[in-house]
Structure formats: structure tokens, C-alpha cells
Short mmCIF file of N, CA and C in Angstrom, two decimals:
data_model
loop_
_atom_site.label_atom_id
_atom_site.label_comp_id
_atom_site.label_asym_id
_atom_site.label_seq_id
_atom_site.Cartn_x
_atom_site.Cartn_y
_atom_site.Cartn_z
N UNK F 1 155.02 78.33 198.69
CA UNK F 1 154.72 77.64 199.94
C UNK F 1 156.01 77.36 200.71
N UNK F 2 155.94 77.22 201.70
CA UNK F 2 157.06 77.00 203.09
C UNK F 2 158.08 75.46 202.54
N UNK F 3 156.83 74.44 201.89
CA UNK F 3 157.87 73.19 201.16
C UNK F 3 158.77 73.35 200.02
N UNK F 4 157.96 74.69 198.92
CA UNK F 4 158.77 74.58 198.10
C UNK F 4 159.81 75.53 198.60
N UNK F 5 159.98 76.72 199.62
CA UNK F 5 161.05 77.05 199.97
C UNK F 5 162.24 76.01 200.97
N UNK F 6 161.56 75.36 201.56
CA UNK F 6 162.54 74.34 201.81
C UNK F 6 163.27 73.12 200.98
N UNK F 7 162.21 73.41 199.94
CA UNK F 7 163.52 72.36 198.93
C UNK F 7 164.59 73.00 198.13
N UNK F 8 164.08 74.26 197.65
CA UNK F 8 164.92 75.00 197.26
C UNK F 8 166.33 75.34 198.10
N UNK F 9 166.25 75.44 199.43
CA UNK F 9 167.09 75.47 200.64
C UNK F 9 168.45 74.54 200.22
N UNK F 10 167.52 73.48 200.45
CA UNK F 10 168.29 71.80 200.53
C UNK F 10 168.93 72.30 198.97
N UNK F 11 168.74 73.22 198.06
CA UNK F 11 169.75 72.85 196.90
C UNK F 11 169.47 72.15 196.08
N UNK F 12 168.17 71.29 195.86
CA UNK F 12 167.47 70.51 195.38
C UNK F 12 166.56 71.18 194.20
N UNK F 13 166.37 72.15 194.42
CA UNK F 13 164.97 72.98 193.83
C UNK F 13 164.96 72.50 192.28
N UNK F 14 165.99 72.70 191.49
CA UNK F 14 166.24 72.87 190.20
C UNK F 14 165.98 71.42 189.85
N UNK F 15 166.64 70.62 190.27
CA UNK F 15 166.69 69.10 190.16
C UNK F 15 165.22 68.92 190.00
N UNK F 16 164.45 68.33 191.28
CA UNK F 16 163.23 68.42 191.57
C UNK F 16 162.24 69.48 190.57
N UNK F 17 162.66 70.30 190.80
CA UNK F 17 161.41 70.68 189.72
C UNK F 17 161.64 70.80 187.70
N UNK F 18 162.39 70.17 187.57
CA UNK F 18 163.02 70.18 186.33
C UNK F 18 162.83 68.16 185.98
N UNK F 19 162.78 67.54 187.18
CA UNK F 19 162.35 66.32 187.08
C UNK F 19 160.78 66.38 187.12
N UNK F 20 159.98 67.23 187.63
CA UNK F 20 158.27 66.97 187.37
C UNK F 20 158.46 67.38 185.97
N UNK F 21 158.83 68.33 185.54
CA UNK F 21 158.49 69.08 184.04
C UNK F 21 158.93 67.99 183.49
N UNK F 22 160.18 67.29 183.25
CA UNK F 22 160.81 65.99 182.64
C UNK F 22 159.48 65.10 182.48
N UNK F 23 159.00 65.06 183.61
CA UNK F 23 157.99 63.74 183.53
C UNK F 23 156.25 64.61 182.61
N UNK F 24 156.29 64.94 183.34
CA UNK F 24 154.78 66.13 182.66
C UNK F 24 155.22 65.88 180.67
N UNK F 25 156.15 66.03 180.63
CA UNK F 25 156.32 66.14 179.28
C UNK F 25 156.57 65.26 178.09
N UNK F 26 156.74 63.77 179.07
CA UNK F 26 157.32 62.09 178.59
C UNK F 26 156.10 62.15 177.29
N UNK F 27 154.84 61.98 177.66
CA UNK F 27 154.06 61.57 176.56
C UNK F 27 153.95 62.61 175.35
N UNK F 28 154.12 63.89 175.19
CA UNK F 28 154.62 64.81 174.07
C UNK F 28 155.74 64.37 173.58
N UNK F 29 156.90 64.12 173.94
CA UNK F 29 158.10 63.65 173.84
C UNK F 29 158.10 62.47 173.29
N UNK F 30 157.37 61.34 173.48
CA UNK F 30 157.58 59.91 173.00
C UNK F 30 156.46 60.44 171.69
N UNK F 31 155.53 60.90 171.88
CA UNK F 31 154.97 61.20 170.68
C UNK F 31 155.54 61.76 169.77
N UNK F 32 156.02 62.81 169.65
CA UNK F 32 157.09 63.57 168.89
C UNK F 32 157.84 62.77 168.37
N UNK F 33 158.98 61.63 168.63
CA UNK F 33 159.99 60.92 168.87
C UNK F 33 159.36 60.02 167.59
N UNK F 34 157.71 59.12 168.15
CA UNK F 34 157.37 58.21 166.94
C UNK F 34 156.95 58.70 165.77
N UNK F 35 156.33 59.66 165.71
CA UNK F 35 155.75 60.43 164.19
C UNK F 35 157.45 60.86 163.76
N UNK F 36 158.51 61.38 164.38
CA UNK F 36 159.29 61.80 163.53
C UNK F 36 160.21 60.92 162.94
N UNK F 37 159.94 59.59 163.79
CA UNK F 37 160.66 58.30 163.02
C UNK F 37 159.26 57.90 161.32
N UNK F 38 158.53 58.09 161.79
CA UNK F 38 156.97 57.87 160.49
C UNK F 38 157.82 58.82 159.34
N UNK F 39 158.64 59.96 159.32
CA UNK F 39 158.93 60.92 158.62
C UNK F 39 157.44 62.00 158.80
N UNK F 40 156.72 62.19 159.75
CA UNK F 40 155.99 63.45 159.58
C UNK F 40 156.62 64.57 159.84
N UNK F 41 155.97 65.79 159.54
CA UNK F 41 157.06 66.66 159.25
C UNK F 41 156.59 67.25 161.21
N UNK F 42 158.00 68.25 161.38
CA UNK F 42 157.56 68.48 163.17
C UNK F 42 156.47 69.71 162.62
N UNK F 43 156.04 70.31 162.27
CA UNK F 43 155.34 71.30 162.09
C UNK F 43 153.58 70.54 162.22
N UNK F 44 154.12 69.50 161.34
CA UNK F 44 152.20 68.44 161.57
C UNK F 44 151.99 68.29 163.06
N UNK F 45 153.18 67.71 163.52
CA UNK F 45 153.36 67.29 164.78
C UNK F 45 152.74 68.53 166.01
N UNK F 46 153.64 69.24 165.60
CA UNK F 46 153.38 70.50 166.89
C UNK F 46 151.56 71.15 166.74
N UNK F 47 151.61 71.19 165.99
CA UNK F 47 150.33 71.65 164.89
C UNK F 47 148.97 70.23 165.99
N UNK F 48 149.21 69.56 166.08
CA UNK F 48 148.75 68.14 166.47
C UNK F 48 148.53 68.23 168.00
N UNK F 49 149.65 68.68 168.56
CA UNK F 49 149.67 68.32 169.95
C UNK F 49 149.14 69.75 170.38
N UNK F 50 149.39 70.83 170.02
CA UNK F 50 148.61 72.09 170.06
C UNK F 50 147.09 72.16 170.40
N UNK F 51 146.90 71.35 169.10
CA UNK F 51 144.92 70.93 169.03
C UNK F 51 145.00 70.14 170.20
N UNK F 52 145.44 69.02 170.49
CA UNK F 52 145.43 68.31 171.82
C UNK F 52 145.45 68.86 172.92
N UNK F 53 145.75 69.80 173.50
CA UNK F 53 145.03 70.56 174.52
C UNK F 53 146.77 71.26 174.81
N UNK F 54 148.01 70.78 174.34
CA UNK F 54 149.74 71.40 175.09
C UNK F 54 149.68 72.84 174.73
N UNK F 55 150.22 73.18 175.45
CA UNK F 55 150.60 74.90 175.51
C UNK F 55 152.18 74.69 174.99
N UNK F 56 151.75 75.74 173.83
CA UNK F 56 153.30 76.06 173.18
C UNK F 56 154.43 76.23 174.13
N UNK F 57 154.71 76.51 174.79
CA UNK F 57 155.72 76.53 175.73
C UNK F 57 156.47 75.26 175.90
N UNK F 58 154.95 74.15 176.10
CA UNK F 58 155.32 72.67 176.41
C UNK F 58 155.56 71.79 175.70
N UNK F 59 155.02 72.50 173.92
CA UNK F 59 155.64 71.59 172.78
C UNK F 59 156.92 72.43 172.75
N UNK F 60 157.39 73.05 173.20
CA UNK F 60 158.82 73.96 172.30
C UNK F 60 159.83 73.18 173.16
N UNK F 61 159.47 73.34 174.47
CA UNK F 61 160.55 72.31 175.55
C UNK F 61 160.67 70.87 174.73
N UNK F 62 159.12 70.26 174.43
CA UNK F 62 159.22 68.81 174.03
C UNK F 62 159.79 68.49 173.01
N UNK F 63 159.85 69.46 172.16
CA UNK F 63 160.83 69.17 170.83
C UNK F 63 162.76 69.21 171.30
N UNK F 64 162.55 70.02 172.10
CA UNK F 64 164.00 70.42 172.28
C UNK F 64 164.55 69.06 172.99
N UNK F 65 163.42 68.58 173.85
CA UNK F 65 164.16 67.39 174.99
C UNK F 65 164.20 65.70 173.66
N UNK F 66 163.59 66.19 173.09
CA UNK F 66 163.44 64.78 171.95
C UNK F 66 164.46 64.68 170.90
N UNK F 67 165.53 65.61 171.01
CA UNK F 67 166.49 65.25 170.26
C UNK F 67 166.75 65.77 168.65
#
């Protein structure tokens, strides 16, 4: 669309759209974060949020952004 080429313009693009994905991904992420303090293993975890409706793509980012 004509907005997202104008944010991209402004130099912004990456920022901005790397901050929705940031946010889209908070509740995988804080989830991840408390089971792996529980000691579950990440494999239960991913295995978990999978069945929950996330697309592998979006658990592989969420593991990576959780430290």
C-alpha cells in the first residue's frame, strides 16, 4: 500500500515493522520465559504453543527474542 511505502521512505520501515512483530509476539515470549524458569523443557514448550494455534516461524523468533 502507498502508507507502507511511505514509511519505508521516512527510513522508518524496519523499526516500525519489527516493533508490531516485537509486540505480536510479547505473549509467546513471556510464556516461554515462565515455563522455562518452571524448568520445562523448550521442546514441551514449543510443542504447546504450536497446538495453541503459533506458526513455527513465530515460536522460532519467540524463543530467540526470550533469551
Amino acid at each position: 500500500s502507498q502508507e507502507v511505502m511511505k514509511v519505508k521512505e521516512e527510513g522508518q520501515g524496519v523499526d516500525f515493522f519489527q516493533q508490531l512483530e516485537d509486540d505480536e509476539l510479547k505473549p509467546a515470549i513471556s510464556f516461554i520465559k515462565k515455563f522455562r524458569l518452571k524448568g520445562v523443557p523448550g521442546n514441551t514448550i514449543r510443542d504447546v504453543l504450536l497446538k495453541k494455534g503459533w506458526k513455527k516461524e513465530q515460536v522460532d523468533k519467540a524463543f530467540k527474542r526470550s533469551g
